[in-house]
CSV table of C-alpha atoms in Angstrom, one decimal:
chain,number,residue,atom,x,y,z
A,1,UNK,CA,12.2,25.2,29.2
A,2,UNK,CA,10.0,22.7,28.4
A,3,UNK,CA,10.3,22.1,24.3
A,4,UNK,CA,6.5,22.0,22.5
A,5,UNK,CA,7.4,19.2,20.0
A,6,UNK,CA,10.1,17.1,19.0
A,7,UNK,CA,11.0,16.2,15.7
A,8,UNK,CA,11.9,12.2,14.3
A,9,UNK,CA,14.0,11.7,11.3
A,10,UNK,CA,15.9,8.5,10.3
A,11,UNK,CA,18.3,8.9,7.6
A,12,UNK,CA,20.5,6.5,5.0
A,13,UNK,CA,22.8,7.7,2.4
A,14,UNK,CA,20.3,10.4,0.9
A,15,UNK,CA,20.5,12.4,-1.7
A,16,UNK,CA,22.4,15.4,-0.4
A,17,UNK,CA,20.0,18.1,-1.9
A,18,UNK,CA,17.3,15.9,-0.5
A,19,UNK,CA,18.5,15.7,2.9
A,20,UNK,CA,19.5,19.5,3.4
A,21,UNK,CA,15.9,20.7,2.4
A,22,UNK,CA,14.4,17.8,4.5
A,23,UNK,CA,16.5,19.4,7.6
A,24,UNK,CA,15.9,22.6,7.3
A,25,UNK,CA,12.5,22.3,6.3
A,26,UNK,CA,12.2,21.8,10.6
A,27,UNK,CA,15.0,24.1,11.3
A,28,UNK,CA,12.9,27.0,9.6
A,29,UNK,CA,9.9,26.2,11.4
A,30,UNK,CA,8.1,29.6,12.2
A,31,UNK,CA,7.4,27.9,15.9
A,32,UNK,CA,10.9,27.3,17.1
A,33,UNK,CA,10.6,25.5,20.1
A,34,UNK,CA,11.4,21.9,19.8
A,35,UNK,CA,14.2,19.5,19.9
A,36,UNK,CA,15.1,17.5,16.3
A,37,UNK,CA,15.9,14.0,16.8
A,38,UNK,CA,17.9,12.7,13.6
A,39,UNK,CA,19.6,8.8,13.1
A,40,UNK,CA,22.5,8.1,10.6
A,41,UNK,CA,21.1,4.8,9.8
A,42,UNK,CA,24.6,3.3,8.7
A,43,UNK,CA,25.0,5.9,6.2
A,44,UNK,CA,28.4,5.1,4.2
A,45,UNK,CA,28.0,8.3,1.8
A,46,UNK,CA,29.0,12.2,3.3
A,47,UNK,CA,25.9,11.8,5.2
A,48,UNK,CA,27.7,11.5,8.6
A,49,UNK,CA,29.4,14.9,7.9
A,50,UNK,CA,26.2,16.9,6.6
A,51,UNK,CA,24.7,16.1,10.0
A,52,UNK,CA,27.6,17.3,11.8
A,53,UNK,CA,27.5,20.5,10.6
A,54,UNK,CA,23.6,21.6,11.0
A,55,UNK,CA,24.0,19.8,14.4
A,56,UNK,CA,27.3,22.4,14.8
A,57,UNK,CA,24.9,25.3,13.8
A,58,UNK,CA,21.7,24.6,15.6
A,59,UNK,CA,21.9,23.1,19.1
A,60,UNK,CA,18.2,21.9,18.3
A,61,UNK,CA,19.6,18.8,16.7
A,62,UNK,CA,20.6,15.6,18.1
A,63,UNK,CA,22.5,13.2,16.6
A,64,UNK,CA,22.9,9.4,17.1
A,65,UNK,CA,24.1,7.0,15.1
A,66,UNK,CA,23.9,3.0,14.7
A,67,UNK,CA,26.9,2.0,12.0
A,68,UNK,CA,25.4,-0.8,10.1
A,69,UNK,CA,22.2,-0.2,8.4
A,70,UNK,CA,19.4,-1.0,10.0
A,71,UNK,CA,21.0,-2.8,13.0
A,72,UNK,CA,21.7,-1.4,16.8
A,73,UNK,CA,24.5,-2.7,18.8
A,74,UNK,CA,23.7,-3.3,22.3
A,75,UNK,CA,26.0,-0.3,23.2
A,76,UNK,CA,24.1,1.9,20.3
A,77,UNK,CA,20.5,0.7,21.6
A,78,UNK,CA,21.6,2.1,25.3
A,79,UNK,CA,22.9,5.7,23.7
A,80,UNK,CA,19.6,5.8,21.8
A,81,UNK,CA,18.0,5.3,25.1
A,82,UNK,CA,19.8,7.7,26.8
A,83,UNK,CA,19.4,10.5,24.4
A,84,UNK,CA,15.7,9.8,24.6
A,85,UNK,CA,15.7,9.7,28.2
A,86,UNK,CA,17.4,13.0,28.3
A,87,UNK,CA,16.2,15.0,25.9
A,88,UNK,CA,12.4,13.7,25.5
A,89,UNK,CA,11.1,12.1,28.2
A,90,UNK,CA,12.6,14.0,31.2
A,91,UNK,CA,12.8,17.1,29.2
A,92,UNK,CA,9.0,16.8,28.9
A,93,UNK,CA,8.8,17.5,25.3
A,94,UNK,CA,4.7,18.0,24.7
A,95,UNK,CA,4.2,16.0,21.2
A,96,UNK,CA,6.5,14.3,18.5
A,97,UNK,CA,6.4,14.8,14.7
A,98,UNK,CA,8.3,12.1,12.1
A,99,UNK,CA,9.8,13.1,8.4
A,100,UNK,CA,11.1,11.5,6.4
A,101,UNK,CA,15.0,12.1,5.1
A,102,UNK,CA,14.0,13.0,1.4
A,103,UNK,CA,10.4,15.1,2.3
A,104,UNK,CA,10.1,18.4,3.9
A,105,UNK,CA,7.5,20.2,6.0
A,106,UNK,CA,5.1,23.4,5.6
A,107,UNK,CA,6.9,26.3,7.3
A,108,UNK,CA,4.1,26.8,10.1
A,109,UNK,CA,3.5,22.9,10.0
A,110,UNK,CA,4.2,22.8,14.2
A,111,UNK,CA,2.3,26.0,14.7
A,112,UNK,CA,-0.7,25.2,13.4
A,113,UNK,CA,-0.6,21.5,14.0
A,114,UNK,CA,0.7,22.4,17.9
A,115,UNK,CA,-2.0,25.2,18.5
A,116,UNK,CA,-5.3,22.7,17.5
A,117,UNK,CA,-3.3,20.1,19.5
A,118,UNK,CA,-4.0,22.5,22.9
A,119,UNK,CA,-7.6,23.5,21.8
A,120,UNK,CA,-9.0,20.7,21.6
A,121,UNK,CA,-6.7,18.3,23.8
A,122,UNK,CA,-6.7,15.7,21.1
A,123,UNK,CA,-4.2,12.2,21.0
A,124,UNK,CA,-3.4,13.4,17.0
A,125,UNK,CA,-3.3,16.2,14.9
A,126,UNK,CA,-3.1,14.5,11.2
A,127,UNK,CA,-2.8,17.2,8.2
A,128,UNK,CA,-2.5,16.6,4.7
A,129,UNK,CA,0.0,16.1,2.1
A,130,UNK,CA,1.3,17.0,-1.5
A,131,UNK,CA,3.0,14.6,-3.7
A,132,UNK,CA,5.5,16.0,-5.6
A,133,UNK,CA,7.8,15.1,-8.4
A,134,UNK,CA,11.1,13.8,-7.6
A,135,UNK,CA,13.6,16.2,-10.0
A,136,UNK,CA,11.6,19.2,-10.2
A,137,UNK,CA,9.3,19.3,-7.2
A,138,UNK,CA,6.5,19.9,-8.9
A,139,UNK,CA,2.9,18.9,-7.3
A,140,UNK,CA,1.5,15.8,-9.1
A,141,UNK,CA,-1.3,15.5,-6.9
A,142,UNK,CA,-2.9,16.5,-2.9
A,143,UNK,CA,-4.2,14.4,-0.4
A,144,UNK,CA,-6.6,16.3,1.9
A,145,UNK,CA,-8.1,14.3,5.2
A,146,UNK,CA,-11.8,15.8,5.9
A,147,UNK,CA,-11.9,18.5,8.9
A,148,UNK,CA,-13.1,16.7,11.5
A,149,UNK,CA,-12.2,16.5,15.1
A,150,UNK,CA,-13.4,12.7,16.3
A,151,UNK,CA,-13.8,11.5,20.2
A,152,UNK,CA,-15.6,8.7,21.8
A,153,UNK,CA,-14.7,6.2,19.0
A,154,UNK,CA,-17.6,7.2,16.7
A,155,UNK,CA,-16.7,8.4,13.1
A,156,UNK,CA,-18.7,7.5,10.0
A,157,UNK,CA,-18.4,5.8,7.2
A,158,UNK,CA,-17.3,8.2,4.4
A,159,UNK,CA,-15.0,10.3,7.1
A,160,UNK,CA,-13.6,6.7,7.9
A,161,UNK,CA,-12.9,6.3,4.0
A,162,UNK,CA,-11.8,9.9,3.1
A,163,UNK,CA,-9.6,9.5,6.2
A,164,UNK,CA,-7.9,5.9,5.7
A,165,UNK,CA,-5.7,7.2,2.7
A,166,UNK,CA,-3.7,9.9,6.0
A,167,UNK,CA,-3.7,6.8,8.0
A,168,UNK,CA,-1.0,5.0,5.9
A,169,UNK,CA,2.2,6.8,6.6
A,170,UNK,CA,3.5,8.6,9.9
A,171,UNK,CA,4.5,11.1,8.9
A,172,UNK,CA,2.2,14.3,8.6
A,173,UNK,CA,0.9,13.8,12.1
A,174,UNK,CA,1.3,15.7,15.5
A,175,UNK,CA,1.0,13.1,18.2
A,176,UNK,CA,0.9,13.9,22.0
A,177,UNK,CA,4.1,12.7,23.6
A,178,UNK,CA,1.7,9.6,25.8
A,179,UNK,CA,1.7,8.1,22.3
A,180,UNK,CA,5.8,7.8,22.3
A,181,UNK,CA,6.4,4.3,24.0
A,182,UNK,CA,3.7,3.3,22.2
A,183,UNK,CA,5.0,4.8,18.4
A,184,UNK,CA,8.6,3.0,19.3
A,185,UNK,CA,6.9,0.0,20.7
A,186,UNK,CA,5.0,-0.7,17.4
A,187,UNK,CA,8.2,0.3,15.4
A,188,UNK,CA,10.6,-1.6,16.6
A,189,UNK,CA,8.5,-5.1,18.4
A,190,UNK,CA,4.9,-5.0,17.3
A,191,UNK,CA,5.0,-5.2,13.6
A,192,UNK,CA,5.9,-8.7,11.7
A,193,UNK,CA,9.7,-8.0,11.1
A,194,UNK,CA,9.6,-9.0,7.7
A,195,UNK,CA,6.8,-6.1,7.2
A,196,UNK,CA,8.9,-3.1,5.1
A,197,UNK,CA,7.0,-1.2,3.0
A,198,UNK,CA,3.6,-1.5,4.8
A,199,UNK,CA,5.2,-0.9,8.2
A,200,UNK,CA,4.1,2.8,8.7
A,201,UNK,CA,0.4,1.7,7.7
A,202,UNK,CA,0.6,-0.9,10.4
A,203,UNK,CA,2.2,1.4,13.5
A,204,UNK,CA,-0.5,4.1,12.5
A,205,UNK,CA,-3.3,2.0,12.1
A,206,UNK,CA,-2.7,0.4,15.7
A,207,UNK,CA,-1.8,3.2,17.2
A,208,UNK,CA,-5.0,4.7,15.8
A,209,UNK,CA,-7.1,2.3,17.0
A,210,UNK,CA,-6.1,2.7,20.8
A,211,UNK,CA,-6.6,6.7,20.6
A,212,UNK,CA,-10.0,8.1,22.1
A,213,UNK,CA,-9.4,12.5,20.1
A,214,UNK,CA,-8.1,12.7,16.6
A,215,UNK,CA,-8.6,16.1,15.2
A,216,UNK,CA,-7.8,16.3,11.0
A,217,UNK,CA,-6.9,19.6,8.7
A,218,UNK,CA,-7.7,19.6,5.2
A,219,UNK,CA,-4.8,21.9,4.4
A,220,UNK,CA,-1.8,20.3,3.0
A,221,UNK,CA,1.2,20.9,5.4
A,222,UNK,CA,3.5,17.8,4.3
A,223,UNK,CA,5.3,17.5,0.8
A,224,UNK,CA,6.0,13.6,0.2
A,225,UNK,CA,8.3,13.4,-2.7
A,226,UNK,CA,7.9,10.5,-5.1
A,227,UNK,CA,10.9,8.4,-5.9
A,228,UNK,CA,11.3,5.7,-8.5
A,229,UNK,CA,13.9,3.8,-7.1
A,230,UNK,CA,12.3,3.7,-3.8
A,231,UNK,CA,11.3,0.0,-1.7
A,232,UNK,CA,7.6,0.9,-2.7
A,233,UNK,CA,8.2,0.6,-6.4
A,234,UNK,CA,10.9,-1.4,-6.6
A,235,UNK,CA,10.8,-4.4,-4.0
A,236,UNK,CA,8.4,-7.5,-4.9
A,237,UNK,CA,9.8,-9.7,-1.8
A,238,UNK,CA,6.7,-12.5,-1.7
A,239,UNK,CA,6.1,-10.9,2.0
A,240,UNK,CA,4.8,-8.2,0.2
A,241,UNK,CA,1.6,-10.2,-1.0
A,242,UNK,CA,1.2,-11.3,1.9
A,243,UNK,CA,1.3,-7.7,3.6
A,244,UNK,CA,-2.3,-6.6,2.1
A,245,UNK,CA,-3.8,-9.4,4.1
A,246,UNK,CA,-1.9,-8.1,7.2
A,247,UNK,CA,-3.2,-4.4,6.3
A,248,UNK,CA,-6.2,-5.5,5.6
A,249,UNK,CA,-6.9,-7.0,8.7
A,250,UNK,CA,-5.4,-4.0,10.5
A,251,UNK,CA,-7.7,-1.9,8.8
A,252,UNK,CA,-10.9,-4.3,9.8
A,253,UNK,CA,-9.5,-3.6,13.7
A,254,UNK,CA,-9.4,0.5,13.3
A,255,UNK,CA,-12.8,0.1,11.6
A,256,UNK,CA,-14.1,-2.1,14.8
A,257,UNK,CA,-12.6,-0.1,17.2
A,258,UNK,CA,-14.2,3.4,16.1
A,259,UNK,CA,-17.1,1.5,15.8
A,260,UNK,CA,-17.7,1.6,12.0
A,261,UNK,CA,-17.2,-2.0,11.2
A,262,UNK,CA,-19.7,-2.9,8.2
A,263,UNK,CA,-20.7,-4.5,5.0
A,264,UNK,CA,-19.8,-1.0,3.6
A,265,UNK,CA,-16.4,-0.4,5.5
A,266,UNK,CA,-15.4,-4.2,4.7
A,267,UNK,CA,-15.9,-3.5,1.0
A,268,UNK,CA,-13.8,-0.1,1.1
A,269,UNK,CA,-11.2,-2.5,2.8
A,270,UNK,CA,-11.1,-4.8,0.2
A,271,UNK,CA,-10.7,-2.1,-2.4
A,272,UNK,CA,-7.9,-1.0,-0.9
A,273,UNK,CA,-6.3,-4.8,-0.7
A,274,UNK,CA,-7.0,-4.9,-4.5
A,275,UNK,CA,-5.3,-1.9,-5.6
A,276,UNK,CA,-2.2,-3.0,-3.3
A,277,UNK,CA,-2.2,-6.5,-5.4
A,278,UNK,CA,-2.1,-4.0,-8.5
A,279,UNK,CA,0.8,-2.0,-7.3
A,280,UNK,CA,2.3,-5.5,-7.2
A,281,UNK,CA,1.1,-6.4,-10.5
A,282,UNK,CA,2.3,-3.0,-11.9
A,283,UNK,CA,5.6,-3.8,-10.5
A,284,UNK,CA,6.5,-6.9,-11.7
A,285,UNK,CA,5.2,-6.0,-15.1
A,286,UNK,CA,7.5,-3.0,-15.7
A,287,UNK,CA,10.5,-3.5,-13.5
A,288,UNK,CA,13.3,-4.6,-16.4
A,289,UNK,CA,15.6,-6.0,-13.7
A,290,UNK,CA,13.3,-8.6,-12.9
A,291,UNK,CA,13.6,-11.9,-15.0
A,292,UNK,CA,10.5,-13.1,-17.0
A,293,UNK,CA,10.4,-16.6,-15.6
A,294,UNK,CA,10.4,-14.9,-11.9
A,295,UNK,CA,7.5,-12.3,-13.1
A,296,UNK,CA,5.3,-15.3,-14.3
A,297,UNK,CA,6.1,-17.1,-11.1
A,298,UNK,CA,5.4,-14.2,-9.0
A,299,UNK,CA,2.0,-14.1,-10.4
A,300,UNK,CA,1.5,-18.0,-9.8
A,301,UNK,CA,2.6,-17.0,-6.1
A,302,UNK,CA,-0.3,-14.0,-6.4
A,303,UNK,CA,-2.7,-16.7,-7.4
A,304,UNK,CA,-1.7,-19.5,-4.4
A,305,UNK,CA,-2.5,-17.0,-1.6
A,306,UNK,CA,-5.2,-17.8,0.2
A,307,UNK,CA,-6.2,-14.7,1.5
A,308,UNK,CA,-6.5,-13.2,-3.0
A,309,UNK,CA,-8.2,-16.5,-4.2
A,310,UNK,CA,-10.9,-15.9,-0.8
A,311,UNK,CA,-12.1,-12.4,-2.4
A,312,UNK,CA,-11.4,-14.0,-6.5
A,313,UNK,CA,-14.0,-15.8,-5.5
A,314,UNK,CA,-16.4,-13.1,-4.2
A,315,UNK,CA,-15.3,-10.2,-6.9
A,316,UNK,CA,-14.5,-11.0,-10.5
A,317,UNK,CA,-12.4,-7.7,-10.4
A,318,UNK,CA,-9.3,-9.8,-8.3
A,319,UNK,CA,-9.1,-12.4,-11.0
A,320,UNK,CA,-9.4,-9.9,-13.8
A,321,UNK,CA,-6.7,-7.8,-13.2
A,322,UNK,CA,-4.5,-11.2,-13.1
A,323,UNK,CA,-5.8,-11.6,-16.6
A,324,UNK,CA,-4.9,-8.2,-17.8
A,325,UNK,CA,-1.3,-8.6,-16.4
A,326,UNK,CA,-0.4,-11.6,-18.3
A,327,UNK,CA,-1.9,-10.2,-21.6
A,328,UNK,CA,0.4,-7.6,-20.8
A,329,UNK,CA,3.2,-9.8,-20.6
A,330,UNK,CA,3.0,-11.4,-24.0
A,331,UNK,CA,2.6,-8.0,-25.1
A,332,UNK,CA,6.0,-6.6,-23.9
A,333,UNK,CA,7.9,-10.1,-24.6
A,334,UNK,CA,6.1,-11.6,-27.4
A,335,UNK,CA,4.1,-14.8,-28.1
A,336,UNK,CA,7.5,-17.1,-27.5
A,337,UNK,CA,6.4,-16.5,-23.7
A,338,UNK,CA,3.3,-17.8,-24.3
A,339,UNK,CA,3.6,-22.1,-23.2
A,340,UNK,CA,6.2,-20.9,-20.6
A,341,UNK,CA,3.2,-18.6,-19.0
A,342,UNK,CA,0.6,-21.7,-19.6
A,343,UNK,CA,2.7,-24.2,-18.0
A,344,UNK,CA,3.6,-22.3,-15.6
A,345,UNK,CA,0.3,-20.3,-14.7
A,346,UNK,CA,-1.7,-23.6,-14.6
A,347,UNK,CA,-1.9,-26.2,-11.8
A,348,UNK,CA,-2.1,-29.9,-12.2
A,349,UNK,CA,-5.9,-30.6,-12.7
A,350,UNK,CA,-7.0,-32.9,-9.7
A,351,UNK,CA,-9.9,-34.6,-9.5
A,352,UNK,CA,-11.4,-32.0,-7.1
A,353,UNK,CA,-11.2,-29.4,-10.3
A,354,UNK,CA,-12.3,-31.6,-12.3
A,355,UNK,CA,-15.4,-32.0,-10.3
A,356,UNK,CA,-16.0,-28.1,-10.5
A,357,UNK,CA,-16.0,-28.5,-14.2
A,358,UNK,CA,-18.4,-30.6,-14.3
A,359,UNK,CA,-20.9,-28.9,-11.5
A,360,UNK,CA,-20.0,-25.5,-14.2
A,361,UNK,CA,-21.4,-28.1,-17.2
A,362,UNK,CA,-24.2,-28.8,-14.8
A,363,UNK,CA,-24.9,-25.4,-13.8
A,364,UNK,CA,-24.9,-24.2,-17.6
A,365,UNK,CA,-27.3,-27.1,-18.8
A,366,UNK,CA,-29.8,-26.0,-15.8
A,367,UNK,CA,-29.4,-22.1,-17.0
A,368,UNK,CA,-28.0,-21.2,-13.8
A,369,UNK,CA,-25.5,-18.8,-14.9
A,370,UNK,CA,-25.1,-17.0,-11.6
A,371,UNK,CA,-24.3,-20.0,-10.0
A,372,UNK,CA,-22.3,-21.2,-12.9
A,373,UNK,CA,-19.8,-18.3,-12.3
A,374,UNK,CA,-19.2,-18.4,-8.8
A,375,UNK,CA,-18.3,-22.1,-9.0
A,376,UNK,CA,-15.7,-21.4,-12.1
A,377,UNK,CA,-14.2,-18.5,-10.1
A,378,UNK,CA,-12.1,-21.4,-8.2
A,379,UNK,CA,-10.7,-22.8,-11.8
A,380,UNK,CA,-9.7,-19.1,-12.7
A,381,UNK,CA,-7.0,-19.0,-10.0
A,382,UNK,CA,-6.1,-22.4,-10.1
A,383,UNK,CA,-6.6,-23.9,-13.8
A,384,UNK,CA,-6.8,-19.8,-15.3
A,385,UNK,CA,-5.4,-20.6,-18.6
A,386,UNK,CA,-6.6,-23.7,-19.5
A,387,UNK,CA,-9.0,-24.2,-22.7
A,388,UNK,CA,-11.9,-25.5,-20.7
A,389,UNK,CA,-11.6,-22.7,-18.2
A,390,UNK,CA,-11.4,-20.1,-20.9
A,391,UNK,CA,-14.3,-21.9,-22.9
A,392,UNK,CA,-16.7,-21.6,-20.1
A,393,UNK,CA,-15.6,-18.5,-18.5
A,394,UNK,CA,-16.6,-16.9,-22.0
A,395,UNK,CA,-19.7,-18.8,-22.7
A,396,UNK,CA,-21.1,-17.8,-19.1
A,397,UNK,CA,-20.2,-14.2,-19.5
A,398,UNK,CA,-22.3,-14.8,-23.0
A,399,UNK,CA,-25.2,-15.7,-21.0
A,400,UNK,CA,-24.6,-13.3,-18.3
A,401,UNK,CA,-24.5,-10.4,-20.7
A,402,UNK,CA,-21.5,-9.0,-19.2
A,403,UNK,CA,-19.9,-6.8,-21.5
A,404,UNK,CA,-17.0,-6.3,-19.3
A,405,UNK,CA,-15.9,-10.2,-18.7
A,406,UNK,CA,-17.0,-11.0,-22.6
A,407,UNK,CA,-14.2,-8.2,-23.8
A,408,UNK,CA,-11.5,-9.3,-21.5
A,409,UNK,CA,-12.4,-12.8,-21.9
A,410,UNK,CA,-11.5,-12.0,-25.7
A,411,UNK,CA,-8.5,-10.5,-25.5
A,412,UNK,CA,-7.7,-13.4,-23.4
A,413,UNK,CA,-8.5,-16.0,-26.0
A,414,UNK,CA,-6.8,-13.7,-28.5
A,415,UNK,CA,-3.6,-13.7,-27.3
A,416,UNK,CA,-3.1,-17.6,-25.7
A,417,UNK,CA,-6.2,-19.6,-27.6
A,418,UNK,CA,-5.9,-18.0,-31.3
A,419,UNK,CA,-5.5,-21.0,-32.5
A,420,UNK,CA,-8.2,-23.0,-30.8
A,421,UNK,CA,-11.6,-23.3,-33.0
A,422,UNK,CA,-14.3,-23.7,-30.5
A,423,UNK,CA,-12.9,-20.5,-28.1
A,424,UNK,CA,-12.1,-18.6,-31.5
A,425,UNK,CA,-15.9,-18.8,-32.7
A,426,UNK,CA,-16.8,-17.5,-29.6
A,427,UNK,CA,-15.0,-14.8,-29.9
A,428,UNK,CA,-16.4,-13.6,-33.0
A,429,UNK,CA,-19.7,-14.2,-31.7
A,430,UNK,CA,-18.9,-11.8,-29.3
A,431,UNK,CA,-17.6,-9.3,-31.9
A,432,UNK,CA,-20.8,-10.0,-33.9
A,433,UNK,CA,-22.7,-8.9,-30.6
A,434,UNK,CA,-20.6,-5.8,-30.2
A,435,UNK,CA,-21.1,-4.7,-33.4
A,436,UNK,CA,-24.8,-5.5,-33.4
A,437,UNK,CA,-25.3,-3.5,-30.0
A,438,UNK,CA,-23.1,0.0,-31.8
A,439,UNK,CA,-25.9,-0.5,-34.2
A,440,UNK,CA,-28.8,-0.6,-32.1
A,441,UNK,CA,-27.7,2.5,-30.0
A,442,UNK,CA,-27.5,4.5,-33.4
């Protein structure tokens, strides 16, 4: 009998509770007729045994094993094969489903997900999702894709934004089995090997790209359970910066290819870069097992990437949030921090900065303030905490009339320039000018 679906699950040392409610989430799905594919990842907790015995009690499961984590032996890549060979491809299983080891599925999850599958013969059924808390279960929040069913590559632009948030993980999806060489092709060769925690967003936003039906649900049929300790929150490998330029190009490609490539898309894009670089900021900031002097350089590695100083330079929001970070610093450590952040924030001036200063000096003297702060949004990530930098930053942002850069700009100089006059009185010239604008809206 040909199964309807076959479920994915890879597993490593697990929380037991975790794992059991992950298994039988698909065990108790009210359409029974699939296979359940499920990898010991090098597990060296009771994981091995907890497998056995649901794979003892439901013949549905299948078991294989590689014994170090995250590494195949020749001999375990050829059983792997095998049980694929066997019990997918030449069993002719219809579609494929992943889960993750700690989540767990909607009871009617392949029913409904298999049944608009065969209606409307699309490559994807994508459904959404409920975060929930990691001790009590509790739903924090929902993440509901748009209804849509989507052929001949056409989708617009605010189904292409309210959809990109389901297109990050891959889990929560039906896909028809054509996709499977594809899905394991992705996995295992196409991605950048040192991509970890953005791997899923890559495989789903290629795979995506190639597809011609996608059909979405906006019911939520996937519970995604937030951990604390997991590679998301805690891992700030320096690929990881990297990785929102890699998404973020993946992201332009899906765009292109279901022809909704704009100024608008580009921009949505971008967002979505910048709040990656502020998971990353968020990180280091609050992670206590990170040393100070490696959170400071972290954020001088933030500041060298190419690809972040590109968009600094188009956005004042990048450079901003880098501000806000180290204020935050010197908040949680104290003012003792404060030269080691300087020194080690700032660059060597060269004479090519120094020319920039003196273009800023130009631009100020001809009134051009516009033009003034896009040239000083180069010293910002290169020279950011220098007195001349912080000098003209405010005085433009003065001129500008930019309530937003004149506050920040502030607390900026409050915490790292106290003591220098000429910043200082223009600080309280901006204080003067809040407290003269309260007036004038009473």
């Amino acid at each position: 009998m040909v199964a309807k679906a076959a479920f994915l699950m890879r597993t490593y040392n697990t929380e037991e509770r975790f794992l059991r409610r992950a298994i039988e989430s698909v065990l108790n799905q009210s359409e029974t007729n699939f296979v359940f594919f499920i990898r010991d990842n090098g597990s060296t907790d009771n994981t091995k045994n907890i497998l056995k015995e649901y794979a003892k009690l439901d013949e549905r499961i299948i078991l294989y094993r590689n014994n170090k984590n995250n590494y195949h032996t020749d001999a375990e890549n050829r059983e792997r094969e095998e049980i694929f060979n066997k019990y997918f491809i030449e069993a002719e299983v219809e579609y494929f489903a992943v889960i993750d080891s700690d989540d767990y599925y909607d009871v009617d999850f392949l029913k409904i997900t298999y049944e608009e599958a065969k209606k409307n013969n699309v490559d994807i059924v994508i459904v959404g999702n409920n975060f929930i808390k990691e001790k009590d279960e509790q739903i924090t929040s929902t993440r509901i894709p748009p209804r849509l069913i989507l052929d001949n590559k056409k989708i617009s632009y605010n189904h292409f934004c309210n959809l990109y948030g389901s297109l990050r993980t891959l889990w929560g999806k039906l896909y028809s089995r054509k996709w499977w060489e594809k899905y394991w092709y992705e996995l295992n060769l196409g991605r950048p090997t040192e991509l970890i925690s953005g791997s899923d967003t890559y495989v789903i936003l290629t795979i995506v790209s190639e597809m011609n039906k996608i059909c979405t649900l906006n019911i939520p049929l996937y519970n995604y359970r937030v951990r604390q300790g997991s590679v998301y929150t805690s891992s700030i490998d320096l690929f990881r910066i990297k990785e929102g330029e890699i998404l973020f190009n993946k992201g332009v490609e899906c765009a292109k290819a279901w022809n909704v490539l704009n100024e608008q898309s580009v921009t949505f894009l971008c967002n979505v870069y910048f709040n990656h670089i502020k998971d990353l900021l968020l990180i280091i900031t609050t992670n206590n097992n990170i040393k100070i002097d490696d959170k400071i350089e972290y954020i001088r590695k933030v500041l060298n990437d190419k690809f972040f100083c590109m968009l600094c330079k188009k956005n004042d929001e990048f450079i901003y949030e880098i501000y806000k970070t180290l204020v935050l610093l010197i908040k949680i450590y104290g003012c003792d921090i404060k030269q080691k952040i300087i020194s080690t924030i700032n660059l060597e001036i060269t004479s090519y900065q120094q020319k920039i200063y003196e273009e800023v000096l130009i631009d100020i003297d001809n009134n051009d303030f516009l033009n003034a702060n896009i040239r000083i949004r180069t010293l910002l990530t290169e020279l950011p905490l220098t007195t001349e930098t912080i000098y003209l930053k405010l005085f433009i942002e003065i001129k500008r009339k930019n309530k937003e850069g004149m506050d920040l700009f502030s607390y900026v100089a409050n915490n790292f320039f106290y003591e220098d006059k000429e910043i200082m009185d223009l600080v309280n010239f901006i204080q003067n000018l809040n407290k003269d604008m309260i007036v004038d809206d009473k």
